[in-house]
Coordinates of C-alpha atoms and ligand atoms in Angstrom, one line a residue:
X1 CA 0.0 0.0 0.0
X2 CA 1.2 3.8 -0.7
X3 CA -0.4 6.9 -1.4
X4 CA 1.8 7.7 -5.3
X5 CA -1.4 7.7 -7.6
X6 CA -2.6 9.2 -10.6
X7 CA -5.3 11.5 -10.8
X8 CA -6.4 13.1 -14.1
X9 CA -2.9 11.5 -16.1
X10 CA -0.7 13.4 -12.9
X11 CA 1.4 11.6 -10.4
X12 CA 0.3 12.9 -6.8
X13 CA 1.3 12.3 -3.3
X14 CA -1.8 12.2 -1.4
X15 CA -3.2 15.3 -2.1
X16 CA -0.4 16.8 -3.5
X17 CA 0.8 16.8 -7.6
X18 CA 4.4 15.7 -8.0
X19 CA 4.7 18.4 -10.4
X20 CA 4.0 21.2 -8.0
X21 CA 6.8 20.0 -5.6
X22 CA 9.5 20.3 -8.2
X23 CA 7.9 23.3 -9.6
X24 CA 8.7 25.0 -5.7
X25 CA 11.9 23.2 -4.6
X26 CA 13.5 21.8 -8.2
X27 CA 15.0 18.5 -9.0
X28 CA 16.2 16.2 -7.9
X29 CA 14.3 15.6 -4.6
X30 CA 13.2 12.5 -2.6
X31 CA 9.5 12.6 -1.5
X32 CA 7.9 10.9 1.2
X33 CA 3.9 10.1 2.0
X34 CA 3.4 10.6 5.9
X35 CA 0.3 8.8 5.8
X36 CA 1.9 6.0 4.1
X37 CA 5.0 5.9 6.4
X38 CA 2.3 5.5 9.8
X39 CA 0.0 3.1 7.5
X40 CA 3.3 1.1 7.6
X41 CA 3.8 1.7 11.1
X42 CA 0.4 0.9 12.4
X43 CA 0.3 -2.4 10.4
X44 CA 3.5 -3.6 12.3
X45 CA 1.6 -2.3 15.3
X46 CA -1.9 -3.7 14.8
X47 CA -0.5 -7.2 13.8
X48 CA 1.7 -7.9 17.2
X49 CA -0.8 -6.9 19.3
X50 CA -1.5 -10.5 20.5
X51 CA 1.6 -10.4 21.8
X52 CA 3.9 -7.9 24.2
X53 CA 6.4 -5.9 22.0
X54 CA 8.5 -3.0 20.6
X55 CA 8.8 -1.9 17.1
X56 CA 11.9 -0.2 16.7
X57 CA 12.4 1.2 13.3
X58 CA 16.0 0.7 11.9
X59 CA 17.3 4.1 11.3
X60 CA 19.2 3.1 8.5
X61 CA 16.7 3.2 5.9
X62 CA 15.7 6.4 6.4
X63 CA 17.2 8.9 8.9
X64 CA 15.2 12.3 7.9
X65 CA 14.4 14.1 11.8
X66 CA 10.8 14.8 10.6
X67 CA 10.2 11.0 9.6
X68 CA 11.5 9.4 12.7
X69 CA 9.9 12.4 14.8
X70 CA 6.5 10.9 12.8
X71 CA 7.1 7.5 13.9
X72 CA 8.0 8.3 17.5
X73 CA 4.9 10.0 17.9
X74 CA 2.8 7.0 17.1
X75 CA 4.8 5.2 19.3
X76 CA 8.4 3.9 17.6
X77 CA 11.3 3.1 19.3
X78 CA 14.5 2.9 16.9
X79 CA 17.2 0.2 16.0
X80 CA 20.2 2.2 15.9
X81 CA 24.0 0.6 14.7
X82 CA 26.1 4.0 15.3
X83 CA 26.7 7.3 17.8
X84 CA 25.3 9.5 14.9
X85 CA 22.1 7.3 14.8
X86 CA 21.3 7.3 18.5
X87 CA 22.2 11.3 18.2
X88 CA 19.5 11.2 15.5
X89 CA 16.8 9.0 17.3
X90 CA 17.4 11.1 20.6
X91 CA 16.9 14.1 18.6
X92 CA 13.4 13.4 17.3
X93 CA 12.3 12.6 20.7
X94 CA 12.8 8.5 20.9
X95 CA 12.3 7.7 24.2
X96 CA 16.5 5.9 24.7
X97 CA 14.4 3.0 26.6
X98 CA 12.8 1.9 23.3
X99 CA 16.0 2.3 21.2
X100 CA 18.7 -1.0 20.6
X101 CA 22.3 -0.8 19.3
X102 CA 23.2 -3.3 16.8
X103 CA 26.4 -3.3 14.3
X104 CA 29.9 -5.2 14.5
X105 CA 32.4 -2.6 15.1
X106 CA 31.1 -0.3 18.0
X107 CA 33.7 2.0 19.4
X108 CA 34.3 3.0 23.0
X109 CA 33.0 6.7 22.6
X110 CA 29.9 5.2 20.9
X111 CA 29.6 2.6 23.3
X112 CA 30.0 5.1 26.3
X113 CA 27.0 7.5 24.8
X114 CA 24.9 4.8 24.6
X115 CA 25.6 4.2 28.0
X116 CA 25.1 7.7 29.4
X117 CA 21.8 8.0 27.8
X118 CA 20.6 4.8 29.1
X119 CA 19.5 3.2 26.2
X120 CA 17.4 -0.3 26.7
X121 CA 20.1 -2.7 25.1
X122 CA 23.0 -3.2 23.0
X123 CA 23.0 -5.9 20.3
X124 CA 26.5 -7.5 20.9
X125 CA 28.3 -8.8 18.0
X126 CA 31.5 -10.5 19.3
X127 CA 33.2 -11.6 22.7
X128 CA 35.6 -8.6 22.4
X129 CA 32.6 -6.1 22.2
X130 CA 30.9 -8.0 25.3
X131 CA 33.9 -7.4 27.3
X132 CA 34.5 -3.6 26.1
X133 CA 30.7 -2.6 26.9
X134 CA 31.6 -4.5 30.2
X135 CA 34.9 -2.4 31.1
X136 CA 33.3 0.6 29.6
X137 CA 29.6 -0.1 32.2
X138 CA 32.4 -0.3 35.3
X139 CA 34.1 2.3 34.2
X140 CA 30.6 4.3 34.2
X141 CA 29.3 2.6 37.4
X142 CA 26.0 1.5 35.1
X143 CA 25.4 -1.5 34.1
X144 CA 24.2 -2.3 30.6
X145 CA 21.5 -3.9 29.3
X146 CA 22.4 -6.7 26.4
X147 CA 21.3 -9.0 24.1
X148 CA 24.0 -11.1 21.9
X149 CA 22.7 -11.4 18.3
X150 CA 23.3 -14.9 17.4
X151 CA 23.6 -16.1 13.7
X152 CA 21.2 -19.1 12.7
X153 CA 22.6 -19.8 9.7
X154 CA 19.5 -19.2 7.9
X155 CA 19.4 -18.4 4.3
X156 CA 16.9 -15.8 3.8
X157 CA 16.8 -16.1 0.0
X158 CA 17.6 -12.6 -1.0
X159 CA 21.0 -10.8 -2.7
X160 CA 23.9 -12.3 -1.0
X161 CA 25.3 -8.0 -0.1
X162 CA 22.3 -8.1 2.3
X163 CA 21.7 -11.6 3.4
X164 CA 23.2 -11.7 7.2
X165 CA 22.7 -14.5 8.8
X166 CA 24.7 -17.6 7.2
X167 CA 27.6 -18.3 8.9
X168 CA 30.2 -16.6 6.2
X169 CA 28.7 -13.6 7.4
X170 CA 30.3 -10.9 9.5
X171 CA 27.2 -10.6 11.7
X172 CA 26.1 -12.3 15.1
X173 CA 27.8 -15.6 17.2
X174 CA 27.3 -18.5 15.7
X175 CA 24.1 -20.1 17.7
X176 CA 26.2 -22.9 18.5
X177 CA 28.8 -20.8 20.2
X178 CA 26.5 -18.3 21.7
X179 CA 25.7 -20.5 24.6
X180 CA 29.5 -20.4 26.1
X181 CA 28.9 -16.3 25.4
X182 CA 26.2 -15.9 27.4
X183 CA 27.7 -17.9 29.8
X184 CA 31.0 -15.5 30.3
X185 CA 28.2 -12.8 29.9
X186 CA 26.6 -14.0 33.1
X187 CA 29.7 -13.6 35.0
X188 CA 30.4 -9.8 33.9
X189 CA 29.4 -7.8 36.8
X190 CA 28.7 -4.4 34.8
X191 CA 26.1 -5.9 32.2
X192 CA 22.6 -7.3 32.4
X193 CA 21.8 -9.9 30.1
X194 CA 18.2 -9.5 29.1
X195 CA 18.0 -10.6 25.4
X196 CA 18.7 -12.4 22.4
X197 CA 19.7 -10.5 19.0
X198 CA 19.2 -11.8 15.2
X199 CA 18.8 -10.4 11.8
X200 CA 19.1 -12.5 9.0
X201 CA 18.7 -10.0 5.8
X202 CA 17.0 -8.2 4.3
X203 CA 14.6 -7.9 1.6
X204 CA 13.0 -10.9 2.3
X205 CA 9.7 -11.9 0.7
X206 CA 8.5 -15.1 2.4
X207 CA 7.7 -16.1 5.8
X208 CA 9.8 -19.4 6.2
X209 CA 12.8 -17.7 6.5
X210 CA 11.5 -15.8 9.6
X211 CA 9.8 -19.0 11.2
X212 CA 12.8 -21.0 10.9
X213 CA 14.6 -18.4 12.6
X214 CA 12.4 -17.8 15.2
X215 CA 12.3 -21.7 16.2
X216 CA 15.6 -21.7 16.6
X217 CA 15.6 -18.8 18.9
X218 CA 12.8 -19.9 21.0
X219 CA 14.7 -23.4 21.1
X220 CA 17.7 -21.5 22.2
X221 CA 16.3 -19.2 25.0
X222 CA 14.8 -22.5 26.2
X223 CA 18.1 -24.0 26.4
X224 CA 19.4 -20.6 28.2
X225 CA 16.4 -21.0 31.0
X226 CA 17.6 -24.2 31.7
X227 CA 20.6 -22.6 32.5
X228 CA 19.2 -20.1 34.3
X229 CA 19.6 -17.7 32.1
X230 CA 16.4 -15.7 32.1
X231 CA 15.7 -14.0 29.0
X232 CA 13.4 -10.8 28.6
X233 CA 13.8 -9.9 24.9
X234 CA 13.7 -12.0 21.6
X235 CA 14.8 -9.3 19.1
X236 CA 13.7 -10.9 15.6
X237 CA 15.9 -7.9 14.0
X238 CA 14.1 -6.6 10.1
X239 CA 14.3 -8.0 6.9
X240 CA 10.5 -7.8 5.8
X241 CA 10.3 -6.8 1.9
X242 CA 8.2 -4.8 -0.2
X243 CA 7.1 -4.6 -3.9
X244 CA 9.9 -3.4 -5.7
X245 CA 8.8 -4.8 -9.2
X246 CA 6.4 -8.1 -8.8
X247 CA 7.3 -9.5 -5.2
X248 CA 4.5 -10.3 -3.1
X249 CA 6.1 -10.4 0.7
X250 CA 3.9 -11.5 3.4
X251 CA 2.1 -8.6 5.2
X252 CA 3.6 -8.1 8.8
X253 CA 0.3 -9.9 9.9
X254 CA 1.2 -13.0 7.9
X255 CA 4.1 -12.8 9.5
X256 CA 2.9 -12.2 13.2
X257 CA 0.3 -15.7 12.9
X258 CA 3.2 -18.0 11.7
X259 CA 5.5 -16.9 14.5
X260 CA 3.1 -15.7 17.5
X261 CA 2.3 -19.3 18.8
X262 CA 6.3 -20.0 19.0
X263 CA 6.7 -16.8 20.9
X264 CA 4.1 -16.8 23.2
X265 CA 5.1 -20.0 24.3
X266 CA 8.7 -18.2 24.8
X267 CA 7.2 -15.6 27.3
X268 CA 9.2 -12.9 26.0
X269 CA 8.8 -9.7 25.2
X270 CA 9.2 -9.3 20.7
X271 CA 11.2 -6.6 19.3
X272 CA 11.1 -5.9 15.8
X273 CA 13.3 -4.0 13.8
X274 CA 12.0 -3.3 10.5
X275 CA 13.3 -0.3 7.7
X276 CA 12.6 -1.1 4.5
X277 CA 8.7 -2.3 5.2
X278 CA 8.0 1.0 6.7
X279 CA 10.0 3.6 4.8
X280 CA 10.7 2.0 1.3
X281 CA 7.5 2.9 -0.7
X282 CA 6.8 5.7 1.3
X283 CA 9.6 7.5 -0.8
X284 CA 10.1 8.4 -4.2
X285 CA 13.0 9.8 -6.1
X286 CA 12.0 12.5 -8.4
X287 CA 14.2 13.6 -11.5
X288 CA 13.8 15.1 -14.3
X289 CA 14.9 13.8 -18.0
X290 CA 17.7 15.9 -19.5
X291 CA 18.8 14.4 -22.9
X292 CA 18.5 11.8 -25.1
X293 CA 21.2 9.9 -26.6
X294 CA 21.3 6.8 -28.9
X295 CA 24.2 4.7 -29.7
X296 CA 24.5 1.7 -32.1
X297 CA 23.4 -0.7 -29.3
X298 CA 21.8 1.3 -26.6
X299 CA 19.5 4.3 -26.5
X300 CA 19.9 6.6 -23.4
X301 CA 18.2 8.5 -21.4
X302 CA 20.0 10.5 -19.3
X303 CA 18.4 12.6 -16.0
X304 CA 19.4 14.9 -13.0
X305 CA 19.6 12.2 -10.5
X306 CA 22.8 9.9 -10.4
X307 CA 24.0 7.0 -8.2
X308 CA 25.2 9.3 -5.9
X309 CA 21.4 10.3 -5.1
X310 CA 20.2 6.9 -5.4
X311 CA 22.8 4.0 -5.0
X312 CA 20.6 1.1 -5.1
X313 CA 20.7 0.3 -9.1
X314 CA 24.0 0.5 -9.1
X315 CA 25.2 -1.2 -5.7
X316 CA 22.7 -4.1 -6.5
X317 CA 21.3 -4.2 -9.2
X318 CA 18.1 -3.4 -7.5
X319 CA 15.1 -2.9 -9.9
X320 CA 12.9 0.4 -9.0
X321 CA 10.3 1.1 -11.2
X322 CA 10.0 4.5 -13.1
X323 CA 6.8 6.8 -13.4
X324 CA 6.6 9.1 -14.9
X325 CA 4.8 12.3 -13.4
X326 CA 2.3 13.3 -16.4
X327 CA 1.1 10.6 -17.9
X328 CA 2.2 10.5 -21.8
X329 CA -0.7 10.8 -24.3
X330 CA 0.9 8.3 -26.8
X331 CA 0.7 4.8 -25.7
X332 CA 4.1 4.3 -27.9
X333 CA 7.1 2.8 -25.7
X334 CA 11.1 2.3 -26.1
X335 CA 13.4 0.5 -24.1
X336 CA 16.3 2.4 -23.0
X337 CA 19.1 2.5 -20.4
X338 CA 18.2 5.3 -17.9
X339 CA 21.1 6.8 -16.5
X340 CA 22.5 9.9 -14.3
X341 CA 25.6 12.2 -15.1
X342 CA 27.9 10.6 -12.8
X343 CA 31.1 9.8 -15.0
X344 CA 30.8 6.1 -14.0
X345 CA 29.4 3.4 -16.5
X346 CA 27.5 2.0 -13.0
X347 CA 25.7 4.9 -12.8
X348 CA 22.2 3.5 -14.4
X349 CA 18.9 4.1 -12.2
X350 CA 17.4 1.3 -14.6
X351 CA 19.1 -1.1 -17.6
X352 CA 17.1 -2.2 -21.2
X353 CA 13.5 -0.6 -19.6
X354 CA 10.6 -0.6 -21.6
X355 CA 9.6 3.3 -21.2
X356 CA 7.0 5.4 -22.7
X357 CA 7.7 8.3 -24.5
X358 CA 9.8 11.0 -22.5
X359 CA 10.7 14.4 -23.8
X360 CA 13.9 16.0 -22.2
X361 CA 12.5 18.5 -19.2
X362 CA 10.0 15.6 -18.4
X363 CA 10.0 15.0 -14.3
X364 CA 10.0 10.8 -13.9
X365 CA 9.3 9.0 -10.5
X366 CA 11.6 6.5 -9.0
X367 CA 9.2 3.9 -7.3
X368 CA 10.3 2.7 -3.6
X369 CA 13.0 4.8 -2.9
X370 CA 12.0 5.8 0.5
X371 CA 14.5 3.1 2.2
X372 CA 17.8 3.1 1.5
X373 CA 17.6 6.2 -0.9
X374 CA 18.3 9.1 0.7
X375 CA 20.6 7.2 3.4
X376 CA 22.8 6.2 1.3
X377 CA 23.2 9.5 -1.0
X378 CA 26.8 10.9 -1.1
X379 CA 28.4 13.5 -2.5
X380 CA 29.9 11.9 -5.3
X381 CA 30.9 13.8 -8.2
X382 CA 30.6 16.7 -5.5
X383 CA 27.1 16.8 -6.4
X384 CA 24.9 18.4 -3.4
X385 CA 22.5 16.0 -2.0
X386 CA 18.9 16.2 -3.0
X387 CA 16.6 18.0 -0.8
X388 CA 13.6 16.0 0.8
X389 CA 10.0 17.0 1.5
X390 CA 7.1 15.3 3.4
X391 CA 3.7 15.5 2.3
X392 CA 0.2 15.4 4.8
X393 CA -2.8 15.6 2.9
X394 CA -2.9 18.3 0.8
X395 CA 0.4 19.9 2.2
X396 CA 3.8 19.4 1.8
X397 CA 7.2 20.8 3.5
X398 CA 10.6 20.5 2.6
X399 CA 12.1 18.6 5.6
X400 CA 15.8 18.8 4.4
X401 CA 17.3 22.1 1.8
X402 CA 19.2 20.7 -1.1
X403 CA 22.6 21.0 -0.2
X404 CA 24.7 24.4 -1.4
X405 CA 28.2 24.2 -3.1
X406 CA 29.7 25.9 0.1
X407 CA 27.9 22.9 1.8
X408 CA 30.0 20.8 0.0
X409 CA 33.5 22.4 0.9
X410 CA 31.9 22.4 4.6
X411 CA 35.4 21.6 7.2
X412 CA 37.8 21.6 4.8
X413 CA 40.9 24.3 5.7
X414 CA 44.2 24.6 4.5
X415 CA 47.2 24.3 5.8
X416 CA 49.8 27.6 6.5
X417 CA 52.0 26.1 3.6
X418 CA 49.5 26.5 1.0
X419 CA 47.9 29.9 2.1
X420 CA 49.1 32.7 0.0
Ligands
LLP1 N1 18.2 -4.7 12.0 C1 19.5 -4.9 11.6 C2 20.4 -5.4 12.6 C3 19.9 -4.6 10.3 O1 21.2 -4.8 10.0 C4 19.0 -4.1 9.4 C5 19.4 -3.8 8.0 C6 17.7 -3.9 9.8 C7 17.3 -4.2 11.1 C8 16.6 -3.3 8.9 O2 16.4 -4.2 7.8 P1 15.2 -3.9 6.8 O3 13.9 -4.2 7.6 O4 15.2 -2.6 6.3 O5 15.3 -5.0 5.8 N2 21.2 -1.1 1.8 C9 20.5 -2.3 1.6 C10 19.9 -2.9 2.8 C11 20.9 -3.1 3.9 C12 20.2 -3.6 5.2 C13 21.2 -3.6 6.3 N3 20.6 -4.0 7.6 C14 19.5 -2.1 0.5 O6 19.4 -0.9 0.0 O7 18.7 -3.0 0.1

C-alpha cells in the first residue's frame, strides 16, 4: 500500500501533484507520503498486538528528523548501529528506553553515549565487544543492558550483499557458540543480560525464512532458561520486503500468525526491527529527463539524478520502477538505459527498460525509494545531496534544503604552507 497515484494522467502524493513539488523546490528531490510511512507503522503495530512488543524502526533506511519524529509519535522506538544514529533518534524525541544498538564494530566513545543516555540494550556482535561494553559499564558505574545477536545460519533467500545471517557472514555468534557467550556474559558484573539479538537479511519476501529463525531462537532461550539464564527480549531484528517490481512479501500480519504461537510460548517480550517495510514505498525519487542519446546498441536516457542520489541500481542491481509524473498521451514505448551524469558506467537508475515516450525537461518517479535512498546518497561527483519533502494531505514541506556548493566544501581548511 502507498499513497503515489494518478489523478487526471498526474502523479500525486496524497493530495499533493508531483509536479508542484519540483515546480517549488526543483530536482532532484526524494519525496515521502506521511500517511503511508504511519499506515506502515500501524500495520507492524496492529499485527503484534496479540503479543507484548516493541517496534523499533531501523534508522538506516531512512534517517530524515521529521520522519522518525512521525514515527515516534505513534509510538516507535529505533534500532540504531552508530553514535550518529542514536544522536539522531534522541533528537526526534525517541524515548533511549525503546532504542537498541546493533552493528559489528562499535567504538568505545559510541559505546560510552549509549551508555550515558541509558539506552534499553546493546546488540553485541562478538566476545571482544561483550567485554568492552563491560569495562566501559564499570568504568561508568552502570550496568548495561544486552542481548547477543546470534547467527542461525538461515538463508533468507535474497541478494547475498544483504543476506546476514549464514555463517560466512560478518554478523552475530554463531548459535552454536552463543551458549559459552552468554555464559562468560553472566559472569560480567557491569552488564545485564536481558536478550537475544538476530537479523538474517534483508529484503525478504517469504515467511519461512522468519519462522525458521524464530524456532531456533525460541529453542535457544529455552536452552538458556535451563541454565538459568532468564531472558526478557527475543529481538527478531528486520528484513521484511516490499514490492519493488512483482514480489509479493507477506504482510507483517502474515508474519505475526506463523510466528506468535512460538513466541508466546517463549514468554518474552518481541522486538522488531523493520526499515525497509516501513519507509521504502513511502519515498520516491523525483528527477527530471535531461537528454536523449542513442548509440549503435543502446539508446539513453540521461536525467538529473545519479547513483550518488540513489545507490541502489547500481550497488545491487536493485530494480525500482520509473513513473513518470504526467502521464504521456501516446501509448508508444522504447526500451532504453536510464542513467544519471555521474562519470561512472554503473551509474544506471534502470538497464534495457521498456519506457513510454519522454521528452527532455520531463519529471519521472523512481518507485520505492524511500528506504535506502536518501541514506545512502553521497556526494559523489561533489554533487549536493537532494533536498527531501514530506507531504500530509494536501500539504507538503521540505524537511531537508538541497545542499549548497559551500555545503560541500563544509570543514575543509588549508594548511599555513599552502595559504598565500
Ligand atoms: N536490523 C539490523 C540489525 C539490520 O542490519 C538491518 C538492516 C535492519 C534491522 C533493517 O532491515 P530492513 O527491515 O530494512 O530490511 N542497503 C540495503 C539494505 C541493507 C540492510 C542492512 N541492515 C538495500 O538498499 O537494500
Amino acid at each position: 500500500m502507498h499513497d503515489f497515484s494518478y489523478k487526471n494522467g498526474e502523479l500525486y502524493c496524497e493530495g499533493v501533484a508531483v509536479n508542484a513539488v519540483a515546480n517549488r523546490v526543483g530536482t532532484p528531490f526524494y519525496l515521502y507520503s506521511s500517511n503511508t510511512l504511519t499506515s506502515h507503522y500501524r500495520a507492524f503495530q496492529s499485527a503484534f498486538e496479540g503479543v507484548p512488543h516493541l517496534i523499533c524502526f531501523a534508522l538506516k533506511a531512512n534517517p530524515n528528523g521529521a520522519l522518525l519524529r512521525l514515527l515516534g509519535k505513534e509510538g516507535a522506538g529505533a534500532d540504531i548501529v552508530s553514535g550518529g544514529e542514536l544522536f539522531r533518534a534522541l533528537r526526534a524525541g525517541i524515548d533511549p528506553k525503546k532504542i537498541v544498538y546493533a552493528g559489528v564494530g562499535k567504538r568505545r566513545d559510541e559505546i560510552e553515549y549509549a551508555l550515558k543516555v541509558g539506552i534499553l540494550m546493546c546488540n553485541v556482535e562478538s566476545g571482544e565487544e561483550l567485554l568492552a561494553i563491560d569495562r566501559s559499564a564499570s568504568e561508568m558505574r552502570v550496568r548495561a543492558g544486552i542481548a547477543l545477536r546470534v547467527n542461525p545460519d538461515i538463508d533468507a533467500g535474497t541478494h547475498a550483499y544483504i543476506s546476514t545471517g549464514l555463517k560466512k557472514n560478518k554478523f552475530g555468534i554463531p548459535i552454536e557458540q552463543a551458549l559459552e557467550y552468554y555464559q562468560t556474559a553472566r559472569k560480567l558484573h557491569n552488564v545485564e543480560v536481558i536478550g537475544v539479538h538476530q537479523h538474517i537479511g534483508s529484503q525478504i519476501t517469504e515467511v519461512k525464512p522468519f519462522v525458521d529463525a524464530i524456532e531456533r531462537l525460541v529453542q535457544f532461550v529455552g536452552e538458556l532458561k535451563a541454565e538459568g539464564i532468564d531472558i526478557k527480549f527475543i529481538n527478531m531484528g528486520g528484513g521484511l520486503g516490499i514490492t519493488y517490481k512483482d514480489e509479493t512479501p507477506p504482510h507483517p500480519r502474515e508474519l505475526s500468525q506463523a510466528i506468535q504461537p512460538l513466541l508466546k510460548q517463549s514468554g518474552c517480550t518481541l522486538v522488531l526491527e523493520p526499515g525497509r517495510a516501513i519507509a521504502g514505498n513511502a519515498g520516491i525519487l523525483v528527477t527530471r529527463a535531461l537528454y536523449h542519446k542513442d548509440s549503435e546498441v543502446k539508446k539513453f536516457l540521461i536525467v538529473d539524478a545519479g547513483m550518488n542520489d540513489l545507490m541502489r541500481p547500481s550497488l545491487y542491481e536493485a530494480y525500482h520502477d520509473i513513473k513518470p509524473v504526467v502521464e504521456p498521451a501516446s501509448a508508444d514505448h522504447t526500451v532504453v538505459d536510464v542513467v544519471g551524469p555521474i562519470c561512472e558506467s554503473g551509474d544506471f537508475l534502470a538497464k534495457d527498460r521498456e519506457m513510454p515516450e519522454v521528452k527532455p525537461g520531463d519529471l519521472l518517479a523512481v518507485m520505492g525509494a524511500g528506504a535506502y535512498g536518501f541514506s545512502m546518497a553521497s556526494n559523489y561527483n561533489s554533487r549536493p545531496r537532494v533536498a527531501e519533502v514530506v507531504v500530509k494531505g494536501n500539504e507538503f514541506f521540505t524537511v531537508r534544503e538541497r545542499e549548497t556548493y559551500d555545503d560541500l566544501i563544509k570543514g575543509e581548511k588549508l594548511p599555513r604552507w599552502l595559504v598565500g
